[in-house]
Coordinates of C-alpha atoms in Angstrom, one line a residue:
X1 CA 12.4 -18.9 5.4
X2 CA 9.4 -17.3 4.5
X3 CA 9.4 -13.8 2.3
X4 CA 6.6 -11.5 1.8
X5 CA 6.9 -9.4 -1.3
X6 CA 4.7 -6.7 -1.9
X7 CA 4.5 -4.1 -5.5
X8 CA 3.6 -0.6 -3.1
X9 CA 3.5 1.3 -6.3
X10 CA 3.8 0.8 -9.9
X11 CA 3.3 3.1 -13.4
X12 CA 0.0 0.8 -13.6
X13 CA -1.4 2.7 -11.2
X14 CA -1.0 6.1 -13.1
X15 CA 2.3 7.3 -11.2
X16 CA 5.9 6.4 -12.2
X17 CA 7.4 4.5 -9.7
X18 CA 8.7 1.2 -8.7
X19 CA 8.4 1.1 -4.6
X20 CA 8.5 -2.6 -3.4
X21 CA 8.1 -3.7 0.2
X22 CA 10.1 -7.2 1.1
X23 CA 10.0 -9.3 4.7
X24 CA 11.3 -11.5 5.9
X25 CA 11.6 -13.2 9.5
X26 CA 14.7 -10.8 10.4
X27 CA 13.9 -7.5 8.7
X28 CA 11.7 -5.2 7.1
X29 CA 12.8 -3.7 3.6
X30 CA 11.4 -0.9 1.5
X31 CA 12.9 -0.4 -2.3
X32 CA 12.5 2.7 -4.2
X33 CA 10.9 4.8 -1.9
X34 CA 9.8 7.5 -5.0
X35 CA 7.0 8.2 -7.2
X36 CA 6.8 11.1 -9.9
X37 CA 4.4 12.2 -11.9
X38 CA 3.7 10.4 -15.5
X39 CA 4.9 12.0 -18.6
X40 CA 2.5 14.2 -20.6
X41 CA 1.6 12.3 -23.3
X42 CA -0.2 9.5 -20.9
X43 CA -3.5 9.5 -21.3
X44 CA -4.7 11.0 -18.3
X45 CA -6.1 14.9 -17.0
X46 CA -3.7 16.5 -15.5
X47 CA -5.5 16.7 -12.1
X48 CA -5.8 13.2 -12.1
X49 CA -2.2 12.5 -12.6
X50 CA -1.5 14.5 -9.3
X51 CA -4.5 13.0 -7.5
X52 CA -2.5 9.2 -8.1
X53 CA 1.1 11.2 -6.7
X54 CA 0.2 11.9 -4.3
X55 CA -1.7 8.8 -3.0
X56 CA 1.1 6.8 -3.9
X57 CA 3.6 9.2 -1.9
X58 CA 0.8 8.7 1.5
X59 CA 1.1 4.7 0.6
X60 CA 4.7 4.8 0.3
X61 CA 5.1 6.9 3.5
X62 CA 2.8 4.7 5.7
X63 CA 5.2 1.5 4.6
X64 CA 8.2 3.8 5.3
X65 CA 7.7 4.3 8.6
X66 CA 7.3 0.4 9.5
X67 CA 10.3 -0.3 7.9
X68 CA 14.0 -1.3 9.4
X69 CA 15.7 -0.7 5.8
X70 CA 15.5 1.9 3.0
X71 CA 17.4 0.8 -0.8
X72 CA 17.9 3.8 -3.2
X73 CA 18.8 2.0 -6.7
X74 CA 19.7 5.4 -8.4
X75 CA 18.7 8.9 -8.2
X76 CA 16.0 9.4 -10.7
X77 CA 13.6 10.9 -8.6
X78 CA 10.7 8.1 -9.0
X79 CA 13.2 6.1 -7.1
X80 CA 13.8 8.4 -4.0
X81 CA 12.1 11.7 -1.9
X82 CA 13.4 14.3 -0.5
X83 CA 11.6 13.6 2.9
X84 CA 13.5 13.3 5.9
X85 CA 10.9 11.3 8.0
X86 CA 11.2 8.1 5.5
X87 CA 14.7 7.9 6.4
X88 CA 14.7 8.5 10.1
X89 CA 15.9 5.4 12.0
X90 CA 16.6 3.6 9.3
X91 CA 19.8 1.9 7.6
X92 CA 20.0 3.7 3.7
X93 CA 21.4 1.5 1.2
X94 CA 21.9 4.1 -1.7
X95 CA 23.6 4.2 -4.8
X96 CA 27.1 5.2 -4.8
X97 CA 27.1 8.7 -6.0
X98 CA 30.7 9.2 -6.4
X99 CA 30.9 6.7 -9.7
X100 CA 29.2 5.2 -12.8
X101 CA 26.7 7.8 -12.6
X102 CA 26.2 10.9 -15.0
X103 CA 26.2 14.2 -14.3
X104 CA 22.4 15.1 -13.7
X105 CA 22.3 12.0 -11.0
X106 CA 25.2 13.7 -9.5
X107 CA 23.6 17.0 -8.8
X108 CA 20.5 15.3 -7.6
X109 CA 22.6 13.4 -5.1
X110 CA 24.8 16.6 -4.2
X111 CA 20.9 17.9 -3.5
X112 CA 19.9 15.4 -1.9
X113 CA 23.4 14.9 0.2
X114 CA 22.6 18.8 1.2
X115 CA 18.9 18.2 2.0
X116 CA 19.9 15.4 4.6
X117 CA 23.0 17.3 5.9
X118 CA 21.1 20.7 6.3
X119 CA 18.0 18.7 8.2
X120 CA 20.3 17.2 10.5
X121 CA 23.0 20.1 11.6
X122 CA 25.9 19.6 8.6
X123 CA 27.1 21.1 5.6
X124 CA 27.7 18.6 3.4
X125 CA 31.0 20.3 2.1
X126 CA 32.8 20.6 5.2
X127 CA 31.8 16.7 4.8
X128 CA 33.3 15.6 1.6
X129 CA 36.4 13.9 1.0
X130 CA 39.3 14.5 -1.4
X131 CA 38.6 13.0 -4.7
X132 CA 40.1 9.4 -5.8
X133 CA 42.4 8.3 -8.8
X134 CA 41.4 4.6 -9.9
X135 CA 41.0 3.0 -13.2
X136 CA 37.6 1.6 -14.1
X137 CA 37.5 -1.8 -16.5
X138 CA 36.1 -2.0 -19.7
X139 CA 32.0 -2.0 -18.4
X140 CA 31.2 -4.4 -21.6
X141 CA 33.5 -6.9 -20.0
X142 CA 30.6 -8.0 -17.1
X143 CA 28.0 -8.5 -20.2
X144 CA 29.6 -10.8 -22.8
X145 CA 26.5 -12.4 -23.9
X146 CA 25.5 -9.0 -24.8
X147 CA 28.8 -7.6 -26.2
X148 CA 29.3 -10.8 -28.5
X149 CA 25.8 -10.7 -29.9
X150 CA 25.8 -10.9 -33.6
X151 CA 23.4 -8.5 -35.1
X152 CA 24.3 -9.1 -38.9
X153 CA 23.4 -6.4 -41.3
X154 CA 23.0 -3.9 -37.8
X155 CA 26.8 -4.8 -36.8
X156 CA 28.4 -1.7 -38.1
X157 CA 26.2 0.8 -37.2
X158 CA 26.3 -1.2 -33.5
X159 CA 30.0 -0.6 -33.5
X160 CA 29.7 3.0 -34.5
X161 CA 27.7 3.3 -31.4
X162 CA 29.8 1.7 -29.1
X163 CA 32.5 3.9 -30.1
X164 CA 30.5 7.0 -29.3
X165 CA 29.0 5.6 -25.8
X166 CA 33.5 4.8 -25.0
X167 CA 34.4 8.4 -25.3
X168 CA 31.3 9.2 -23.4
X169 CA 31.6 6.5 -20.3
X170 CA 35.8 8.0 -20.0
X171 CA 34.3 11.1 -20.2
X172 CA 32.6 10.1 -17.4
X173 CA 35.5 8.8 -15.9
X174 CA 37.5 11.7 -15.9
X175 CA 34.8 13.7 -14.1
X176 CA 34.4 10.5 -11.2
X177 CA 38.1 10.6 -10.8
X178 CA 37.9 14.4 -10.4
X179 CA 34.9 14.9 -8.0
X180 CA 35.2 15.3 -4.4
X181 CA 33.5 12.7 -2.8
X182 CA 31.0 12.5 -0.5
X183 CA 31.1 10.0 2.1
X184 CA 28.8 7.3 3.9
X185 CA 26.6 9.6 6.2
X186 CA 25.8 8.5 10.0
X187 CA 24.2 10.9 11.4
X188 CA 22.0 10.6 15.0
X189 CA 19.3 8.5 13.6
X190 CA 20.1 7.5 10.0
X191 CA 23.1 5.3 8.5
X192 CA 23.9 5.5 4.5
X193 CA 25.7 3.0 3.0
X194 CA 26.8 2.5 -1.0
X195 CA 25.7 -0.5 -1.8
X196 CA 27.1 -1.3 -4.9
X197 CA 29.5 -5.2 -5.1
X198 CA 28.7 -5.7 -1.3
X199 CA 26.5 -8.0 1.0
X200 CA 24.9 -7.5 4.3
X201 CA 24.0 -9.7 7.0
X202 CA 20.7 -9.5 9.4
X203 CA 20.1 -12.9 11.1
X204 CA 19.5 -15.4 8.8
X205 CA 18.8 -12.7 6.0
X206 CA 21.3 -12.4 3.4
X207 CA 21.3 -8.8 1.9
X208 CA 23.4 -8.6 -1.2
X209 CA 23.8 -6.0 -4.2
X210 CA 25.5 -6.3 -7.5
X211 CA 28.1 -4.1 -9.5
X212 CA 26.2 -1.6 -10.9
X213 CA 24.6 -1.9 -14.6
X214 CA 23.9 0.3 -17.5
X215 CA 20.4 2.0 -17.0
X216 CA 19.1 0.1 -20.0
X217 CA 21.4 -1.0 -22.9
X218 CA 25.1 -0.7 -23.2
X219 CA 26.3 3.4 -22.6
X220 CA 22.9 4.2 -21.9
X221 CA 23.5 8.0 -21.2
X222 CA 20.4 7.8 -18.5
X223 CA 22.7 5.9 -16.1
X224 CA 24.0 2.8 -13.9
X225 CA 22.0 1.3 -11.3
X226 CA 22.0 -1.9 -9.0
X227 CA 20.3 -5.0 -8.4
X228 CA 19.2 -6.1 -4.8
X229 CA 19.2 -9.7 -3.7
X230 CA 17.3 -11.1 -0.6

């Protein structure tokens, strides 16, 4: 099977995003449909760094629109817009945003949850579900190369950090297992889905997405996201 891949828009272009167009002979895919602006110490006039925004928002809107499937990897807002129109008629693979995520990719999901329901004729709390007990594994279990690294003289202080990112990930916990949830939206013309741990089938296209990982190394506080397989 042939696949096209295509980089739509990078931070080498002078706006931070990651938005990657894929093919293939069944479907059309779109990853990361978000850009924001670059942080203030690039070296860049300010004008300028708008000017690049908001080129890369038309470019990633003109791929939007020919595509059969959106992925959302997380909800840091160089992954994802707040624009209706780039999710119409489309299948929405997001990241769950019920668990393994912290608390300021929560709200944005609540907004954007809102933003979608609102647009189409819902309130997203008459929506949401009653909230889910479960007990969630130790996370350094699914990286042992990682976990039994030896780092010799930095082992310690190592140790003293993974005992501070612990209390903060059942910290976390406590607050997933607490939080009504909000469901898989199918509203008139868009289906979300959370695409963490499953796989998706589209002729002879394969669509599959792993657990979700640390945002960078082990308790990163900025997050979990996913990986997506074609």
């Amino acid at each position: 099977m042939k696949i096209v891949f295509k980089p739509v828009f990078f931070d080498s272009l002078g706006a931070k995003s990651s938005c990657t167009f894929i093919q293939t002979s069944d479907i059309r895919i779109l990853i990361d449909p978000g850009i924001a602006i670059m942080h203030s110490s690039y070296p860049a006039p300010l004008e300028l760094k708008r000017r690049w925004v908001e080129e890369g928002k038309s470019l990633i809107k003109n791929f939007a629109r020919n595509v059969d499937i959106i992925v959302i990897t997380h909800y840091h807002y160089d992954h994802f817009m707040h624009d209706v129109e780039i999710y119409r008629g489309k299948k929405v693979f997001i990241k769950n945003p019920n668990e393994y995520i912290n608390d300021s990719q929560r709200n944005r999901a609540i907004k954007f949850f809102q933003y979608i329901c609102n647009i189409c004729g819902y309130k997203l709390e008459d929506l949401m579900e009653d909230s889910v007990r479960k007990d969630y594994p130790d996370p350094l279990k699914d990286i042992p190369i990682a976990s039994g690294k030896d780092f010799g003289e930095y082992n310690n202080r190592r140790r003293e950090l993974l005992e501070k990112g612990y209390k903060w990930f059942y910290k976390r916990v406590e607050k997933w297992i607490k939080y009504r949830r909000i469901p898989e939206l199918k509203t008139n013309d868009i289906e979300f889905y959370f695409a963490e741990n499953r796989s998706f089938r589209f002729g002879e296209t394969v669509l599959r997405f792993s657990k979700p990982f640390f945002h960078g190394i082990e308790f990163s506080r900025v997050g979990w996201v996913y990986s997506v397989i074609v």
